[in-house]
mmCIF file of C-alpha atoms in Angstrom:
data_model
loop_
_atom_site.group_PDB
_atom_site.id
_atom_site.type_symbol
_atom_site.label_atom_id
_atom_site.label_comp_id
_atom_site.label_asym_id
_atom_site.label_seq_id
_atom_site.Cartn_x
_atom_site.Cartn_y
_atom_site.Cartn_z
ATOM 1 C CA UNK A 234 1.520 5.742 -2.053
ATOM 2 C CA UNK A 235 -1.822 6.110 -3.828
ATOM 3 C CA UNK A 236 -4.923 4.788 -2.131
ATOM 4 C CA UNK A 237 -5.526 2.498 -5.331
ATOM 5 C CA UNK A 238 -1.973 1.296 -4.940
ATOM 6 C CA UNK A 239 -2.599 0.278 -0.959
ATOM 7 C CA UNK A 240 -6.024 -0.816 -2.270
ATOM 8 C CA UNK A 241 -4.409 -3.281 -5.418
ATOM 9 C CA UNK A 242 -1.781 -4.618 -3.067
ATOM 10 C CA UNK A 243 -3.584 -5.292 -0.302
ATOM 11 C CA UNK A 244 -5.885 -6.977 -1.968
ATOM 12 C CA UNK A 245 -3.310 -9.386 -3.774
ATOM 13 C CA UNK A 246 -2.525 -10.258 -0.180
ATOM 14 C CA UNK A 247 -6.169 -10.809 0.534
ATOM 15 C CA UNK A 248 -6.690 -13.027 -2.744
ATOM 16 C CA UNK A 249 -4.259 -15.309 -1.966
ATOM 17 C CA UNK A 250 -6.187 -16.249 1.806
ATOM 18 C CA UNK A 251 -9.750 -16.226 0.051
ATOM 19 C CA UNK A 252 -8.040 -19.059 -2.619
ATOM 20 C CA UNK A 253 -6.795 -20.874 0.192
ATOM 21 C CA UNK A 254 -9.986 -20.595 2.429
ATOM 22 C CA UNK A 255 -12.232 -21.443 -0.706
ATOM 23 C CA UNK A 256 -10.440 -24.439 -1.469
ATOM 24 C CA UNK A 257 -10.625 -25.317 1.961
ATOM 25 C CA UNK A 258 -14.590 -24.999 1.959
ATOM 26 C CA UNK A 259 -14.669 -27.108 -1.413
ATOM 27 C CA UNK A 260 -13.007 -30.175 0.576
ATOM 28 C CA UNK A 261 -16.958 -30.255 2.177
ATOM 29 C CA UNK A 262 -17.783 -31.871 -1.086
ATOM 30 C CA UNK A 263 -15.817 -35.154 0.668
ATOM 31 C CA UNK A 264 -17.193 -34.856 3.998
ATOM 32 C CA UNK A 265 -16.667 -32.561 7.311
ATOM 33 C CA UNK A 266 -13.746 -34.713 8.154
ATOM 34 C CA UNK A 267 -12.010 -33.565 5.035
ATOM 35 C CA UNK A 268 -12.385 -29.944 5.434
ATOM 36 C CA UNK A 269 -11.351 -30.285 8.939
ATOM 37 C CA UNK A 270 -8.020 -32.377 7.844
ATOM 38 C CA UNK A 271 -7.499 -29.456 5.525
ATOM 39 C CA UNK A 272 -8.149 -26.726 7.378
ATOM 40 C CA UNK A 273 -6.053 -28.255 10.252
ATOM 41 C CA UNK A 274 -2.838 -28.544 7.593
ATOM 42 C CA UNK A 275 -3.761 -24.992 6.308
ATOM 43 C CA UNK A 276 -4.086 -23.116 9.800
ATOM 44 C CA UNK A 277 -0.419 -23.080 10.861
ATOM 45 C CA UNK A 278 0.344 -21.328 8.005
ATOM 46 C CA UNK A 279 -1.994 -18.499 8.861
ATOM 47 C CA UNK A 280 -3.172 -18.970 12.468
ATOM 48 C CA UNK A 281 -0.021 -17.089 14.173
ATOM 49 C CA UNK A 282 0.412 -13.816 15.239
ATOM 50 C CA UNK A 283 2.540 -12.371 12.159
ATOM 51 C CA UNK A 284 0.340 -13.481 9.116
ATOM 52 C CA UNK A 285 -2.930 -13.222 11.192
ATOM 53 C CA UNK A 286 -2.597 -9.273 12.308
ATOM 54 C CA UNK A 287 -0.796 -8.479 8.571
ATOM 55 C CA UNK A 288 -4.247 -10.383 6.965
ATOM 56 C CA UNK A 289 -6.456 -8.200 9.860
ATOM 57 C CA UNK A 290 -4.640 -4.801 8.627
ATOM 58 C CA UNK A 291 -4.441 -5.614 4.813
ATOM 59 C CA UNK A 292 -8.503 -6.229 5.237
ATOM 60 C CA UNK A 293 -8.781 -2.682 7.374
ATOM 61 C CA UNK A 294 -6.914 -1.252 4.754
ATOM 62 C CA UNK A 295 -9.225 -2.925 2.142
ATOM 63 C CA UNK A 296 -12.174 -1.798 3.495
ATOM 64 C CA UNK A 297 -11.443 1.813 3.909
ATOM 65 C CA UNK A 298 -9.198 2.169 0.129
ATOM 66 C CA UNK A 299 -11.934 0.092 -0.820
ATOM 67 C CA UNK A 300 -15.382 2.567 0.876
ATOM 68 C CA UNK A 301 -13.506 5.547 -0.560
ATOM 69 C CA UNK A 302 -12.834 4.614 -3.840
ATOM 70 C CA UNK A 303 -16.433 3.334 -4.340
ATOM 71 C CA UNK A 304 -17.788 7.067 -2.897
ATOM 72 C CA UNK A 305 -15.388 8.931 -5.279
ATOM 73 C CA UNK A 306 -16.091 6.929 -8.254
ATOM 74 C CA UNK A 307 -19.615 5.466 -7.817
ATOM 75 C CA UNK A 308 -21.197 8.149 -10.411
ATOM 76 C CA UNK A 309 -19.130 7.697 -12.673
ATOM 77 C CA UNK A 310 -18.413 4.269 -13.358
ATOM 78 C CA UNK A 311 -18.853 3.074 -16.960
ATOM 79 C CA UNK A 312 -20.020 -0.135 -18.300
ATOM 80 C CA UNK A 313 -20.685 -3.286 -16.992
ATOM 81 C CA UNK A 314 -17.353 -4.806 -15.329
ATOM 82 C CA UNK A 315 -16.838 -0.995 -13.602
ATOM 83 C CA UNK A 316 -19.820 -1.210 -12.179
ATOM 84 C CA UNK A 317 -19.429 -4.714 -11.091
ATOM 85 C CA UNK A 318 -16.014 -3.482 -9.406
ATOM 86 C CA UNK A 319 -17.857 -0.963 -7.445
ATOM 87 C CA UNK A 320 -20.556 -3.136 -5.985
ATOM 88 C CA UNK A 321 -18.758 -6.080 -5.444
ATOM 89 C CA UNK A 322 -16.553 -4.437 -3.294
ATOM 90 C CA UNK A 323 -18.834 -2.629 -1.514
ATOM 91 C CA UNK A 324 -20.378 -6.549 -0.776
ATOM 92 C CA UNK A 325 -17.323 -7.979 0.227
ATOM 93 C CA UNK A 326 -16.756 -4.858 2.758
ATOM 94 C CA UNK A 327 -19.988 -5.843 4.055
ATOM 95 C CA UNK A 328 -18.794 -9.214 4.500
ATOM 96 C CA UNK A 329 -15.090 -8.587 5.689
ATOM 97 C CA UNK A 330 -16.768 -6.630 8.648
ATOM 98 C CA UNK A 331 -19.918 -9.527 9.350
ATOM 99 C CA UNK A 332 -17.882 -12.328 8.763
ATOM 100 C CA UNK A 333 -15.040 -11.413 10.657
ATOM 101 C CA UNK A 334 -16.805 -10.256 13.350
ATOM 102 C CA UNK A 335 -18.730 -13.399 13.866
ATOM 103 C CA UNK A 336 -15.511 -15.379 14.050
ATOM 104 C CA UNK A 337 -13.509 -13.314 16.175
ATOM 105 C CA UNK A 338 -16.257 -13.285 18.999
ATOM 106 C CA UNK A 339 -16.498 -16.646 18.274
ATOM 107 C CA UNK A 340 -12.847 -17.697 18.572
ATOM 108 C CA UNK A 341 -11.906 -14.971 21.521
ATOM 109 C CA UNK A 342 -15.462 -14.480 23.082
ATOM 110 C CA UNK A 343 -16.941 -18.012 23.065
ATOM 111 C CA UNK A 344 -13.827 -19.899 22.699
ATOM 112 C CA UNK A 345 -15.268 -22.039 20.097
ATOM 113 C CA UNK A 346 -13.288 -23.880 17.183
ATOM 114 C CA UNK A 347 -14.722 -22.066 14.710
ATOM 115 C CA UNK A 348 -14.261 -24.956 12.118
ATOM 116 C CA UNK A 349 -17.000 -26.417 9.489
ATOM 117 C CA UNK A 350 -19.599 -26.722 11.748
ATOM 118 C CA UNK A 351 -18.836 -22.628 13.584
ATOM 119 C CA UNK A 352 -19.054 -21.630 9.401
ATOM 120 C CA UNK A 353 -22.090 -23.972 8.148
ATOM 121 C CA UNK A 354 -24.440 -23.463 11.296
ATOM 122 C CA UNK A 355 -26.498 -21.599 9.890
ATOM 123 C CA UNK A 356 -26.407 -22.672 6.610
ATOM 124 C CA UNK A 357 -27.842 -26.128 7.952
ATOM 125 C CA UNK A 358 -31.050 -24.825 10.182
ATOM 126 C CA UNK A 359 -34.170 -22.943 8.922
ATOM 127 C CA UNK A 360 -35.065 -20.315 8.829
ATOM 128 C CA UNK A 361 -31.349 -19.073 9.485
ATOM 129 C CA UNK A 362 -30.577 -20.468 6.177
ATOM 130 C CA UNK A 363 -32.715 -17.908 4.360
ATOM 131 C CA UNK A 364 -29.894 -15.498 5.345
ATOM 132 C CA UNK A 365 -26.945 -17.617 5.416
ATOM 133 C CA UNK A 366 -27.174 -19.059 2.048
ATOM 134 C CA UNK A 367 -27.571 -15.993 -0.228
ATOM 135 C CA UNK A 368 -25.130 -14.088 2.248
ATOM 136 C CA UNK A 369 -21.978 -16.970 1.627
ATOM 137 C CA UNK A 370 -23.096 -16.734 -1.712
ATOM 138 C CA UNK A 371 -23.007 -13.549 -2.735
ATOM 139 C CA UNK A 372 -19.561 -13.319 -0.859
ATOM 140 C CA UNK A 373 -18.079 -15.995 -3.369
ATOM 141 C CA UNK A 374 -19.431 -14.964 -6.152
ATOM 142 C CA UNK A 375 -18.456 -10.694 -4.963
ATOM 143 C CA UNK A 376 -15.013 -12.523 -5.075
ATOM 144 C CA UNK A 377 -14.553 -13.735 -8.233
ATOM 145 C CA UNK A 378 -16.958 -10.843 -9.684
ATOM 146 C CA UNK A 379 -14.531 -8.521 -8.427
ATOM 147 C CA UNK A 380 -11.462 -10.787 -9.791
ATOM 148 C CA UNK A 381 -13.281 -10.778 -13.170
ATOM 149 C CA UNK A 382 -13.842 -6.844 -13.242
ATOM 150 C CA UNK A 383 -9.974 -6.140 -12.812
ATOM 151 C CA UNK A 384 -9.375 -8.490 -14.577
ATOM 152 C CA UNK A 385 -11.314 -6.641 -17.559
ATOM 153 C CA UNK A 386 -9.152 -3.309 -16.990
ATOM 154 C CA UNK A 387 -5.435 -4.785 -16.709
ATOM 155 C CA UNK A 388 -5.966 -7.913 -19.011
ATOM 156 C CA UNK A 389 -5.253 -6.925 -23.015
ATOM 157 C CA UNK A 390 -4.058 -10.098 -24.574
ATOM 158 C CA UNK A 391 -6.191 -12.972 -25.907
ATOM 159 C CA UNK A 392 -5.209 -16.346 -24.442
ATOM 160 C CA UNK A 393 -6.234 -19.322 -26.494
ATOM 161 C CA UNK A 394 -7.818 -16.988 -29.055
ATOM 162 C CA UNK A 395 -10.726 -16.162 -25.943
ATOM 163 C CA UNK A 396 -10.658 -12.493 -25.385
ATOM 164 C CA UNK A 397 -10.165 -10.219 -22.109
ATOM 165 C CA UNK A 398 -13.913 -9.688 -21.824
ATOM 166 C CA UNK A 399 -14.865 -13.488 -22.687
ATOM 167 C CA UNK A 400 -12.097 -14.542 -19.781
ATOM 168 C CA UNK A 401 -13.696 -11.895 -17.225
ATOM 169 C CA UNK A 402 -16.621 -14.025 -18.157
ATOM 170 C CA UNK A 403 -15.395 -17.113 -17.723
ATOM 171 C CA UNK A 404 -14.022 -15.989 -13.778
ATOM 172 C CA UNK A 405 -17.792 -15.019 -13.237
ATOM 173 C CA UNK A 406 -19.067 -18.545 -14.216
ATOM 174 C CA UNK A 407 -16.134 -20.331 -12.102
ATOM 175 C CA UNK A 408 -17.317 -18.170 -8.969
ATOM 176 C CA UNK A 409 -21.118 -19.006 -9.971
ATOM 177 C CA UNK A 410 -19.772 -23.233 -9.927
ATOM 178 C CA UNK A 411 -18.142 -22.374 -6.860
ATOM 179 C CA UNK A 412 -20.466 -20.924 -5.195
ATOM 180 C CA UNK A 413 -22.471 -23.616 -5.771
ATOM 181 C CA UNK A 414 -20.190 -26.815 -4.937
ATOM 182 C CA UNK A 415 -19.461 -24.842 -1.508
ATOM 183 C CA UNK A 416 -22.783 -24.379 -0.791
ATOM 184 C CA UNK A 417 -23.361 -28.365 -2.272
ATOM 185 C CA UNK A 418 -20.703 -29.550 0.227
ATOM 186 C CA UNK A 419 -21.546 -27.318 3.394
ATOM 187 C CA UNK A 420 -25.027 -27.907 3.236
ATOM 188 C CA UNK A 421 -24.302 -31.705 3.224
ATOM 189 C CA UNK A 422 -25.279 -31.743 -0.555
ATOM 190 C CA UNK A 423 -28.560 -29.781 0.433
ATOM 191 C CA UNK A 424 -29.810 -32.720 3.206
ATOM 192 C CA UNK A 425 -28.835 -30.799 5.634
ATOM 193 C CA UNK A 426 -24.940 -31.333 7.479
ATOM 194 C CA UNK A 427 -25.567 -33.227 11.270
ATOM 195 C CA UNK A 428 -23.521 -30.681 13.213
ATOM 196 C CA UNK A 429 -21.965 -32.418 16.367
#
C-alpha cells in the first residue's frame, strides 16, 4: 500500500476523533459541567482498549506517512493550499507528539482525570497562557487548514454555485470561528475558568 494511501486513511480515522473531541471542547461555551457531561457520554466510545490503541497507531502512522511525505515533497510544493498541506501537517505532528504526551503521563503517570480543567490549565494562568493559547490554536486551525488543502486537490464540483477553492476557503474561516469559540469557552469567555 502506498505511504499516501496509509497516510489518507489513517487520517480519515483521525478526522473523525478530532470532530468528536472539537465538539466536545465547544460544549465549554455552556460551562465546564457541560463539557464534562459530554465528554463523559463520548469516552466509552473511545476510552477502551480496541479504539484507543487503533487511534494511538493510526496517529504513529500519521506522523511518520505524514514527516516523510513533507521531506520528499517540501521543495516542491506549488501554490498556496500545497503549501498549506505541508505545514499544517508538519504542526499537527508537532502537536500529536506534545499533546499526547502530556495526557498520557497525565492519565498513566499522575493518574489525573485529564478532563476540562487537565486540557485548559494552562490556558487559564499567566504566563503559561502565552504558550498555551497560540499552541491550541494553531492545532485547530492546522486541522481544518489541512481539511481545506485536500480538500482543494480532490474537490472538482461547485456546490451551490461556490467553487472548490472558495469552499477550501470557507473550511479555513470555520477553523478560524472555531478556534476562537474553543478558546472563548475554555478560557471561561477570556475571565479566566476557576479550575477546582
Amino acid at each position: 500500500m502506498r505511504l499516501k494511501t496509509i497516510h489518507r486513511i489513517s487520517g480519515i480515522f483521525i478526522a473523525l476523533y478530532v470532530v468528536a473531541h472539537l465538539v466536545n471542547h465547544l460544549a465549554s461555551l455552556w460551562g465546564p459541567e457541560a463539557h464534562i457531561r459530554l465528554m463523559d457520554a463520548l469516552r466509552p466510545s473511545y476510552r477502551n482498549v480496541l479504539v484507543e490503541t487503533v487511534l494511538l497507531a493510526a496517529i504513529g502512522m500519521q506522523i511518520y506517512s505524514g514527516t516523510r511525505l513533507f521531506l520528499a515533497d517540501r521543495k516542491t510544493a506549488m501554490g498556496f493550499f500545497e503549501k498549506l498541506q505541508h505545514w499544517t501537517g508538519l504542526y499537527l505532528a508537532f502537536f500529536f507528539v506534545v499533546h499526547l504526551s502530556a495526557v498520557m503521563v497525565g492519565r498513566h503517570a499522575l493518574h489525573l482525570d485529564t478532563n476540562i480543567y487537565f486540557g485548559a490549565a494552562g490556558l487559564n494562568s499567566f504566563p503559561l497562557n502565552l504558550f498555551f493559547i497560540p499552541y491550541y490554536g494553531l492545532s485547530i486551525l492546522s486541522f481544518f487548514g489541512h481539511l481545506a488543502a485536500l480538500h482543494t486537490r480532490k474537490m472538482s464540483t461547485k456546490v451551490l454555485g461556490i467553487s472548490p477553492k472558495q469552499q477550501s476557503y470557507g473550511i479555513m474561516m470555520l477553523g478560524l470561528l472555531a478556534a476562537f469559540l474553543i478558546l472563548f469557552g475554555l478560557t471561561g469567555y477570556f475571565r479566566g475558568l476557576q479550575m477546582p
